[in-house]
XYZ file of C-alpha atoms in Angstrom:
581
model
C 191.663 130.820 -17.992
C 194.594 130.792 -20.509
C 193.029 130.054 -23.871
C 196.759 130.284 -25.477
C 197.805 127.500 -23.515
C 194.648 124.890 -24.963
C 196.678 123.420 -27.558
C 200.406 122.553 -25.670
C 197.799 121.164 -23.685
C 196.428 118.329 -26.194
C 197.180 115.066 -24.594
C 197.792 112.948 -27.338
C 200.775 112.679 -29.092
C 199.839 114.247 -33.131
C 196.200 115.157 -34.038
C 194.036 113.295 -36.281
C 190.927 114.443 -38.445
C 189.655 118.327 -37.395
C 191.692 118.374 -34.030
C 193.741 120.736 -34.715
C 191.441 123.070 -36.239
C 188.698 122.707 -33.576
C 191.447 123.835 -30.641
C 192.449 127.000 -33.120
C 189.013 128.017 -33.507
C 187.633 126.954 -29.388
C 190.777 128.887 -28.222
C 189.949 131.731 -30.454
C 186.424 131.768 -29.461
C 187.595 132.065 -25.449
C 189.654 134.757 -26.845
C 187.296 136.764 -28.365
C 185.609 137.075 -24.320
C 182.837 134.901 -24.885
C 182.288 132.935 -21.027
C 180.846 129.636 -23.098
C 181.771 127.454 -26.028
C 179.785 125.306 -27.438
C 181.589 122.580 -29.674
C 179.371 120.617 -32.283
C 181.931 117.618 -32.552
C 180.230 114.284 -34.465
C 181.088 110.992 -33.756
C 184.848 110.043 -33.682
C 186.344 113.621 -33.109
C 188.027 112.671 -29.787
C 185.578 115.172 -27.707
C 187.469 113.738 -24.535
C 190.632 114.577 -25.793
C 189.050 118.185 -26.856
C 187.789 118.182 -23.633
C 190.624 117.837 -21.944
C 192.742 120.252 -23.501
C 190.222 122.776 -22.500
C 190.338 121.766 -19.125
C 194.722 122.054 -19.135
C 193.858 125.756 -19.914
C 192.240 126.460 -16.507
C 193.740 128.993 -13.989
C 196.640 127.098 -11.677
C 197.341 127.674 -8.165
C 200.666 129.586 -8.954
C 198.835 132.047 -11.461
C 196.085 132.705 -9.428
C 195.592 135.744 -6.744
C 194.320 134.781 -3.491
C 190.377 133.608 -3.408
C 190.837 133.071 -7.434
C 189.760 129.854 -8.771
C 191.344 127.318 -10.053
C 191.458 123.985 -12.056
C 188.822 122.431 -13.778
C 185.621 120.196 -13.626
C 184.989 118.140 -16.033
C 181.220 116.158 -16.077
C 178.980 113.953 -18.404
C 175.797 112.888 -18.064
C 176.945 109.293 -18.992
C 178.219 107.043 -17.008
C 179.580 104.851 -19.984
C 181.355 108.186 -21.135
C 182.823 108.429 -17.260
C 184.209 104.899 -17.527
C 185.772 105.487 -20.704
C 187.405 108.593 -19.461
C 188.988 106.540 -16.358
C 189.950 103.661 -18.454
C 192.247 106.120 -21.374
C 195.960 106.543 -20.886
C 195.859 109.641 -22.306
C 193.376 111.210 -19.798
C 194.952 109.664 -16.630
C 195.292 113.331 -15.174
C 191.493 113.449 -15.070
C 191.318 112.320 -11.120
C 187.484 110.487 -11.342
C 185.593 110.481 -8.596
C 181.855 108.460 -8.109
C 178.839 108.797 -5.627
C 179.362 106.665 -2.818
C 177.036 103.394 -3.860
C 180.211 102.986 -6.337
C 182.627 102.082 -3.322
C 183.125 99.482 -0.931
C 183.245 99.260 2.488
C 187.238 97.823 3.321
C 186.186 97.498 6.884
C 186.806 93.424 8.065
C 183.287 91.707 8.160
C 182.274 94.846 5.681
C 183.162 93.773 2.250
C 180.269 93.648 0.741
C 179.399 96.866 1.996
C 178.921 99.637 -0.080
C 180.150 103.062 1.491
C 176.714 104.735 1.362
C 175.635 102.007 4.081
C 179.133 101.860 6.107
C 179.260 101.743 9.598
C 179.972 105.248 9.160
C 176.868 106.261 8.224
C 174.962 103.825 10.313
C 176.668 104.237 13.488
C 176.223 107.605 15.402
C 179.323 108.809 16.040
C 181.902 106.403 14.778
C 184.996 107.053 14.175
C 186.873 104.984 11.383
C 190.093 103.929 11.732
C 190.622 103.483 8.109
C 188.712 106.473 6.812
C 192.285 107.644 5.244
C 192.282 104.409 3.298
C 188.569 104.746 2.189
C 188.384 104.501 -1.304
C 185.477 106.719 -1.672
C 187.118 109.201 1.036
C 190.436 108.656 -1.015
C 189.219 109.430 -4.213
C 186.896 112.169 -2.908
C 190.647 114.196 -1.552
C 192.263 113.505 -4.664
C 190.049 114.968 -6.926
C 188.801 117.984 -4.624
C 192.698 118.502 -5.009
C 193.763 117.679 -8.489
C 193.964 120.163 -11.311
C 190.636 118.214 -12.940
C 187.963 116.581 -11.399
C 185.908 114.343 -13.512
C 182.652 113.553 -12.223
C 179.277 112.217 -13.568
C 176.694 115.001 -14.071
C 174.505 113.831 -11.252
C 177.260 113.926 -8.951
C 178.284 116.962 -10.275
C 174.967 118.723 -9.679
C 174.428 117.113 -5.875
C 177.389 118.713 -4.497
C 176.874 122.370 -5.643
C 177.428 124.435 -2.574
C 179.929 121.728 -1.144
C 182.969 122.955 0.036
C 184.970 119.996 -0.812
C 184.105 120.998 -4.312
C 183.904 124.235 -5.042
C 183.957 126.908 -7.787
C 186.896 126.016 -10.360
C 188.194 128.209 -13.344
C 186.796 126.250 -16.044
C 184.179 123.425 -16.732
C 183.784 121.190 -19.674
C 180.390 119.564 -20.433
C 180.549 116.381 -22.211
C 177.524 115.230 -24.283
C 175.726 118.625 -23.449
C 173.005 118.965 -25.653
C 170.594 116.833 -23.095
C 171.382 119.532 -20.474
C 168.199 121.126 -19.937
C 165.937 117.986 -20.217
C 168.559 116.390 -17.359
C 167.983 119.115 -15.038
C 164.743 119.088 -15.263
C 164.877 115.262 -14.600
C 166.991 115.874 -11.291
C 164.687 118.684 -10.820
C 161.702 116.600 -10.480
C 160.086 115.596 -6.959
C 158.570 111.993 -7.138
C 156.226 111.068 -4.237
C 155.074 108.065 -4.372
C 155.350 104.101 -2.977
C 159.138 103.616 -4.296
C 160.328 107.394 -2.982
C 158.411 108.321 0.011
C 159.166 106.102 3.229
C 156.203 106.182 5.019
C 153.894 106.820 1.783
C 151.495 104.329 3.179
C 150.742 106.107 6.724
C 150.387 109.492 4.788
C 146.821 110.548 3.885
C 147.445 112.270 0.409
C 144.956 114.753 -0.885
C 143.854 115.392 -4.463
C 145.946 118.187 -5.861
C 144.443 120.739 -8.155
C 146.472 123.677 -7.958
C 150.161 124.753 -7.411
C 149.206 126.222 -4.262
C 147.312 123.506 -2.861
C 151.057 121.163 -4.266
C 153.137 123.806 -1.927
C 150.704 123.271 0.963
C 151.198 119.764 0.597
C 154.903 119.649 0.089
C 155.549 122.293 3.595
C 153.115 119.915 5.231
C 154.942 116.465 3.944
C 158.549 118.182 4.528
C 157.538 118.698 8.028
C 156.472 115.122 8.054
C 159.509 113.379 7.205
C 161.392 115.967 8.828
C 160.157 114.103 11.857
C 160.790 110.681 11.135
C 164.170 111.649 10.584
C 164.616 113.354 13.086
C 163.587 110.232 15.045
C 165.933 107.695 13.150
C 169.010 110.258 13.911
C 168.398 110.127 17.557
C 169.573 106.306 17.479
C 172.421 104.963 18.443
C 173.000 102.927 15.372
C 171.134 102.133 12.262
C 170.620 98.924 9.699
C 171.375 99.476 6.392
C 167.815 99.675 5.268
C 167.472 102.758 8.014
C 170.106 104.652 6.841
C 169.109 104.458 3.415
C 165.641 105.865 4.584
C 167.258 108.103 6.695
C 169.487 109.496 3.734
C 166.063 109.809 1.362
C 164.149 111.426 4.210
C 167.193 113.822 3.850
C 167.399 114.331 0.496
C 163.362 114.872 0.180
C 163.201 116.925 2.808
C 165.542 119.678 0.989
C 163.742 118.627 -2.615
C 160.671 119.540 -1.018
C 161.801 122.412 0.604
C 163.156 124.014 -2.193
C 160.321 123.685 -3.975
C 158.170 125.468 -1.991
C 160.529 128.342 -1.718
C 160.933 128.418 -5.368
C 156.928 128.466 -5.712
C 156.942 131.255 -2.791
C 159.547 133.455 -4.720
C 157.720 135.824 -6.898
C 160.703 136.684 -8.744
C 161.484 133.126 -9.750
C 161.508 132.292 -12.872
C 160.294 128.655 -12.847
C 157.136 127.123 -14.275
C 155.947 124.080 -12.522
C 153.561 121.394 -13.753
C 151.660 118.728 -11.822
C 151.098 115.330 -12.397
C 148.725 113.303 -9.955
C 147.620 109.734 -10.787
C 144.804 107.525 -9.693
C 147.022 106.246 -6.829
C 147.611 110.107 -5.832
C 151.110 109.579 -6.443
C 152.507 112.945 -7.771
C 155.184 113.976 -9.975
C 156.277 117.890 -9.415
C 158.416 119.115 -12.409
C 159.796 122.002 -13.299
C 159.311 123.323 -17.093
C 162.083 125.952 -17.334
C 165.227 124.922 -15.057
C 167.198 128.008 -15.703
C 167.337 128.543 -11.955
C 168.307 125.361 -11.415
C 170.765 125.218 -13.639
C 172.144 128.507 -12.181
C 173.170 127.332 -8.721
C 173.703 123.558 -9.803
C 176.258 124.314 -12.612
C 176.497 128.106 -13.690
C 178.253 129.377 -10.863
C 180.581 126.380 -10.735
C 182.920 127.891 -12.916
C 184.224 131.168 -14.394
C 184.439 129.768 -18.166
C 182.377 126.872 -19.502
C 182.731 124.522 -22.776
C 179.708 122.094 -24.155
C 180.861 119.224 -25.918
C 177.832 117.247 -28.478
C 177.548 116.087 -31.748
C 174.009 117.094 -31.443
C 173.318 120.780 -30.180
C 171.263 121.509 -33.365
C 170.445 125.222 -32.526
C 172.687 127.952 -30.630
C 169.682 130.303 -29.514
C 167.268 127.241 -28.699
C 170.134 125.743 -26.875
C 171.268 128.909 -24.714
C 167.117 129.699 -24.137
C 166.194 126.219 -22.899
C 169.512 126.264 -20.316
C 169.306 129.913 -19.000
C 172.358 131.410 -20.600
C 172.847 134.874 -22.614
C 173.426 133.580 -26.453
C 175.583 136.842 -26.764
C 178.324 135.573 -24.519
C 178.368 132.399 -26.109
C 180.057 131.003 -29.274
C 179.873 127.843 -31.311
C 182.376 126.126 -32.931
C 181.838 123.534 -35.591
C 183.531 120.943 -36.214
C 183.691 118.700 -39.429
C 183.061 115.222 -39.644
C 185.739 113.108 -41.090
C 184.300 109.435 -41.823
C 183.291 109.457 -45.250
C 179.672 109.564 -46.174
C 179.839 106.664 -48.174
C 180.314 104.544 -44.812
C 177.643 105.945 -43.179
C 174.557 105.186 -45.429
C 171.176 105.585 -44.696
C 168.418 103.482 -46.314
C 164.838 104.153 -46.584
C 162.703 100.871 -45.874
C 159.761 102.882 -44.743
C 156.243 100.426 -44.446
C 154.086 103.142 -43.032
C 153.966 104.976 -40.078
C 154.764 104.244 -36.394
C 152.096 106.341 -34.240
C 149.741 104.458 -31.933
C 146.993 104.612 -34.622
C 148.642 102.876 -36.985
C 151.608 100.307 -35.415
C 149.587 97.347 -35.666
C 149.348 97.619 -39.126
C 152.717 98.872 -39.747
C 154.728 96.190 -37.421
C 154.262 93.281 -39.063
C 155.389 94.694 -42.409
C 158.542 96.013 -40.414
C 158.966 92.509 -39.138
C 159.068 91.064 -42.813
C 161.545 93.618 -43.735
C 163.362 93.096 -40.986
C 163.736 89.490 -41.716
C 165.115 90.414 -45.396
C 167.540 92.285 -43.766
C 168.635 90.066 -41.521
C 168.850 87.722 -44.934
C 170.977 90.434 -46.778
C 173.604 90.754 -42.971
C 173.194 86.735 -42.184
C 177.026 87.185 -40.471
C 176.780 90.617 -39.608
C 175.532 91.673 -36.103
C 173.026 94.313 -35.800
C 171.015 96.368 -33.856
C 167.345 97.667 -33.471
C 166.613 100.404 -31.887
C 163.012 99.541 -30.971
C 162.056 102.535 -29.114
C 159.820 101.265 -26.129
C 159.208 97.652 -24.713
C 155.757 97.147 -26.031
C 157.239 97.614 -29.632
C 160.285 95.500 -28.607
C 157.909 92.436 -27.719
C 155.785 92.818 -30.382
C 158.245 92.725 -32.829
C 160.080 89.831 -31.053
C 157.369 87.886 -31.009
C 156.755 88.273 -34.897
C 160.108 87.581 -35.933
C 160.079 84.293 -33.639
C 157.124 83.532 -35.905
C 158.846 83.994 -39.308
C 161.417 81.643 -38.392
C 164.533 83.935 -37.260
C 163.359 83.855 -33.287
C 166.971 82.000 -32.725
C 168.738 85.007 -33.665
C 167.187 87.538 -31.738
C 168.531 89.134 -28.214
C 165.962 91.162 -26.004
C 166.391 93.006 -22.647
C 164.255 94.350 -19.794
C 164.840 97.317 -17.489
C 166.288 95.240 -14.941
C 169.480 92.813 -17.670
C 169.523 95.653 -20.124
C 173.540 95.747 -19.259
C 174.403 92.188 -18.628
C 172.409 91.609 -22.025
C 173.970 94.029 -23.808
C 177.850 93.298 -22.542
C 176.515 89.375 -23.673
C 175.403 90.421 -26.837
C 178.702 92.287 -27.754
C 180.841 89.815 -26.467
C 179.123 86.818 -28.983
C 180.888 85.664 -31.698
C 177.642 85.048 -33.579
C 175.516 87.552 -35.861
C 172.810 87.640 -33.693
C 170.015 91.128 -33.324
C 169.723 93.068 -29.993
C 166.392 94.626 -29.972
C 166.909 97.276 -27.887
C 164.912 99.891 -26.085
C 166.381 103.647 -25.464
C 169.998 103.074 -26.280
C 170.375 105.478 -29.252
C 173.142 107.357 -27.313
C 176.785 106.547 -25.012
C 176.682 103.370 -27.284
C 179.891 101.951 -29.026
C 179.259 99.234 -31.363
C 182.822 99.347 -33.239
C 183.774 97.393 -36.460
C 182.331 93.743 -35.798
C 180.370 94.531 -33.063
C 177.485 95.594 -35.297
C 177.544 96.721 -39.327
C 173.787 97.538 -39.581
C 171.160 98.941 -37.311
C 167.219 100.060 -38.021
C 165.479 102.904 -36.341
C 162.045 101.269 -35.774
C 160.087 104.065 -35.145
C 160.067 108.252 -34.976
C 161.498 109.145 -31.342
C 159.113 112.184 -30.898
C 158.520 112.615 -27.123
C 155.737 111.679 -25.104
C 152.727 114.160 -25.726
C 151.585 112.659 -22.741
C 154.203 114.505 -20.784
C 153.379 116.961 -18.633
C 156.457 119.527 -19.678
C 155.759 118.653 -23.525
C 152.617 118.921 -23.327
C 152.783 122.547 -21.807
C 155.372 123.535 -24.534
C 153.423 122.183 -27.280
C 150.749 124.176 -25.688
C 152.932 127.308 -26.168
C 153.797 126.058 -29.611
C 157.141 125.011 -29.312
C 157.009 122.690 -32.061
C 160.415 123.093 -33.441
C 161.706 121.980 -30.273
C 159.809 119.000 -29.842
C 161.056 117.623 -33.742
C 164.308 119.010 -32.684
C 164.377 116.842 -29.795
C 163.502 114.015 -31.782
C 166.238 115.127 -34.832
C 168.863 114.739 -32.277
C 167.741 111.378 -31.123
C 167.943 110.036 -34.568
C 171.372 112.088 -35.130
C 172.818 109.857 -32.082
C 171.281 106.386 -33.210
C 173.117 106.883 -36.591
C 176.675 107.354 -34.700
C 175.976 103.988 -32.590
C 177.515 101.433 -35.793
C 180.132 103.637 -37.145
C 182.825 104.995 -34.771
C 185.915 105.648 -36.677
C 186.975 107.084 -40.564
C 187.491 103.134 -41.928
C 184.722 101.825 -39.909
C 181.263 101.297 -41.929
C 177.519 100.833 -40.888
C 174.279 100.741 -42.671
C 171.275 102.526 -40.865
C 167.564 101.577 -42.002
C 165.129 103.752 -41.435
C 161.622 102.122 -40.777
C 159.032 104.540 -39.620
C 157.738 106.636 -42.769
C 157.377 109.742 -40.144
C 161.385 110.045 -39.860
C 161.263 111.307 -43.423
C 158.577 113.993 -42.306
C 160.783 114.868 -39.689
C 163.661 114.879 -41.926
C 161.509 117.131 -43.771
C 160.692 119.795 -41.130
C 164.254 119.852 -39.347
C 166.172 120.480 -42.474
C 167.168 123.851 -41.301
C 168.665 122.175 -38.233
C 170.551 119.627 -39.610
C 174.195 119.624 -38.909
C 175.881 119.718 -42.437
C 177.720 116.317 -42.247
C 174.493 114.606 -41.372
C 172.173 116.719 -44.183
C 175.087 114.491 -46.749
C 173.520 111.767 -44.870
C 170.077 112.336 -45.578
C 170.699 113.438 -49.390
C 172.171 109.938 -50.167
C 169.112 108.154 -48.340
C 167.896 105.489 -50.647
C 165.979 102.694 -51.018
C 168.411 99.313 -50.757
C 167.830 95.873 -52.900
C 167.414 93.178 -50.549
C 166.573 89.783 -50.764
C 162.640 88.837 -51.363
C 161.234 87.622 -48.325
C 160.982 84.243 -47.293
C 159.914 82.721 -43.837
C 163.380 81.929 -41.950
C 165.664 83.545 -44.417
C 167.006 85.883 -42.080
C 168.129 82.874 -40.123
C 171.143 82.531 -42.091
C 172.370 82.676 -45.812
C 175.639 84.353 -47.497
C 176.519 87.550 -46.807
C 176.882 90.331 -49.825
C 177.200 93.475 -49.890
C 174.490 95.995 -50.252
C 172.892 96.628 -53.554
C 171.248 99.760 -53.968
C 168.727 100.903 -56.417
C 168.520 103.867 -58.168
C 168.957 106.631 -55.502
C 165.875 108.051 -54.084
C 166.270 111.278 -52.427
C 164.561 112.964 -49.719
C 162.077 115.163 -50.382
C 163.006 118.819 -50.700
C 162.799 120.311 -47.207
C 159.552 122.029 -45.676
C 159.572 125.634 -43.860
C 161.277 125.263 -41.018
C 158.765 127.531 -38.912
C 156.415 124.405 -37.643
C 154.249 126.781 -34.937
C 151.094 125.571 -36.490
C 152.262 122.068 -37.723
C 150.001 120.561 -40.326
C 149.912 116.280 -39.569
C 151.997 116.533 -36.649
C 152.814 114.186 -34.915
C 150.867 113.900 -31.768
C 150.444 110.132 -31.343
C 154.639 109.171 -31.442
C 155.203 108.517 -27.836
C 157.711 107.433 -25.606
C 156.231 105.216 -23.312
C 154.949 101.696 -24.260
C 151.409 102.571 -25.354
């Protein structure tokens, strides 16, 4: 790597806000020997342009000695952030390439095709005539040849050991600081109905020990090792049969690696098992550092990590296997002004199982004064799980302001949300688990309310074991960052403006215990959070009258911050969960 050369390689033509700064002080930190960089950029920094000035600093093919690497990867977990990447000007040397359920067949009769379920993967032993026109082929040879590589993180992560894609000079990490909980995520073996083929001829056993889950897995790799065996001795396959014969694949090494892991008394890796009444079984790991070492650590000779949100350097380099000693962080400040960026405390109670029913419907009523106080103003609610989304719809259709409400499911989330953005009205998307990758610029929404605490699910098996082992920082850290994200969604530039309401009285605890944490442009936040004037309440208000401005009264600060050493947390909170309970 040539950390002199990072800022001749800035894409754009001037800098604006920190930019320059934040090059000066990531090249100096690649200077100074360390092998990773984390950058702490907020909202609005131009992280891709960062990002890709890093990446120009990579080892070419003329300075390099033979069997030296070269170029650069760079990955997201996002795919929003991926499309945004391919669709900027400025970043057209970033050579994108996507899994191959993203292309289409171009073969005549084919169309509709997608690549992953081609003729060339059905038909044993067929040879394409257009397989140099392939788009996912095409794309594939570009970017295993261009300087940088951009690829999702999943994509990124399933071709470690490929030798299209191979070990590169340097590798930039966009939106990092979800890094370990993703691996473990890809990490995770699901058996059940929707994963395992033939789950219905299989006879599974209750599992009660890691052991007895290793057994299993050898015994179940074996299995489908068969029935692939079998579908690879045909002569040609239907789509559906190839995509069973690519998951037979797939589980087959999951499985496989699993038990070696388990089997390796040197690994490092603690597993937890999940079995539920249908004997379905989720196998996950706790600590991916291993993982993470073959699936992205040896990918590269020099790494950066791009988030607004990576609240804690040793926490960070702990939960991701990496040696906080070789690794620096650079922060870098935010430049929208506080002012435009308000938080408001509308608190009714709190938000845990026990209490939500009480608490909703006075949520609800508040809700429908602020909808009264933004009657031409978009907004967004960030409702935290479907259950809660529901139940709140179904309360504000009650008070009269039903016509201006927007909900999703799992399945429309996107077409909902593109429909929602794309209205010229000032209707309210209640929407479930889209505090981050969302850009809701200028018009697109001025206001927003955090419904409800976004602690993880207790009911987890991996929390659940690190609660156990009294990681209790981590878990409010986890759910700090999560509200640190939510607040970027509404303002996205330095003129841009966006009010955030805070709802669930427990985000003020958590304020409270994370304090230490905070990034310093976001504790400015939090110091200004007051209590707003809004209109009084009044069944179908919200529906639509004139639009002010906010009136605040007299500021009411947080309170002054608690220790921030929360191993033996006093009215912690246990019952905020994820899922829809």
């Amino acid at each position: 790597m040539q950390p002199a050369r990072i800022e001749r390689e800035f894409p754009a033509p001037s800098y604006r806000g920190n930019q320059r700064e934040a090059l000066r002080d990531i090249r100096a930190a690649f200077e100074a020997g360390n092998d990773v960089v984390l950058v702490r950029a907020p909202t609005g920094s131009g992280k891709s342009l960062l990002a890709r000035a890093i990446c120009g600093a990579a080892r070419t093919a003329e300075e390099a000695e033979p069997k030296q690497a070269t170029g650069a990867y760079y990955t997201t977990p996002q795919v929003s952030q991926l499309d945004d990447v391919a669709e900027n000007a400025l970043l057209s040397d970033l050579q994108v390439i996507r899994g191959k359920g993203n292309y289409t067949c171009i073969l005549p009769t084919e169309e509709n095709t997608k690549v992953n379920r081609a003729p060339c993967v059905r038909e044993r032993g067929y040879d394409c005539s257009v397989k140099h026109r392939c788009p996912y082929f095409s794309d594939r040879a570009i970017a295993s040849n261009r300087a940088i590589a951009a690829m999702t993180l999943a994509y990124f992560m399933q071709t470690a050991g490929s030798e299209v894609f191979r070990t590169r000079d340097v590798c930039v990490i966009d939106e990092a600081h979800g890094l370990a909980e993703w691996a473990e995520m890809y990490a995770t073996i699901d058996l059940n109905p929707r994963t395992v083929p033939m789950w219905d001829d299989l006879d599974v056993p209750e599992i009660a020990s890691l052991d007895r889950a290793a057994r299993y897995a050898e015994s179940l790799s074996q299995t489908c090792a068969r029935r692939k065996d079998d579908l690879l001795a045909r002569e040609e396959l239907t789509p559906e049969e190839a995509a069973e014969r690519d998951r037979l694949q797939e589980l087959t090494s999951e499985l496989d690696w699993f038990v070696k892991d388990v089997r390796d008394p040197e690994s490092p890796t603690t597993w937890a098992i999940d079995q539920s009444e249908d004997r379905s079984l989720s196998i996950k790991p706790m600590n991916p550092e291993r993982y993470l070492s073959h699936t992205v650590w040896k990918r590269a000779n020099r790494f950066a990590l791009l988030s607004a949100t990576i609240l804690n350097k040793e926490a960070f380099c702990r939960g991701v296997g990496l040696d906080p000693d070789r690794v620096a962080l650079v922060d870098v400040g935010h430049t929208f002004p506080v002012e435009n960026r308000p938080l408001y405390d509308v608190t009714r109670g709190k938000m845990t199982y026990d209490h939500r029913e009480e608490t909703l419907p006075k949520i609800a009523r508040v809700l429908v004064r602020i909808m009264a106080k933004h009657s031409d103003e978009k907004g967004i609610v960030h409702a935290h799980s479907y259950a809660i989304q529901e139940r709140l719809a179904s309360l504000l259709s009650d008070f009269g302001v039903g016509s201006r409400i927007r909900t999703h499911d799992r399945e429309d989330r996107n077409a909902v949300l593109e429909g929602w953005k794309e209205s010229d009205g000032a209707d309210v998307f209640l929407s479930v688990k889209m505090e981050e990758a969302l850009d809701l610029s200028g018009e697109l929404a001025r206001w927003q309310v955090i419904c409800k605490a976004p602690y993880l699910n207790t009911r987890d098996s991996r929390v659940a074991h690190r609660l156990e082992q009294g990681q209790w920082s981590w878990y409010h850290r986890a759910a700090l960052r999560t509200v640190i994200q939510a607040c970027g969604r509404v303002v996205r530039s330095p003129d841009d403006y966006g009010a955030t309401y805070l709802a669930d009285s427990s985000l003020l605890d958590l304020f409270e215990r994370t304090r230490g944490d905070m990034p310093l442009w976001f504790e400015a936040q939090v110091d200004r959070l007051h209590t707003p004037k809004l209109p009084p309440f009044e069944a179908s208000a919200g529906a639509g009258s004139p639009s002010s401005r906010i009136e605040s009264e007299p500021t009411r600060t947080a309170s002054k911050p608690a220790s921030n050493d929360s191993s033996t947390p006093k009215n912690h909170p246990l019952s905020d969960v994820w899922g829809d309970g």
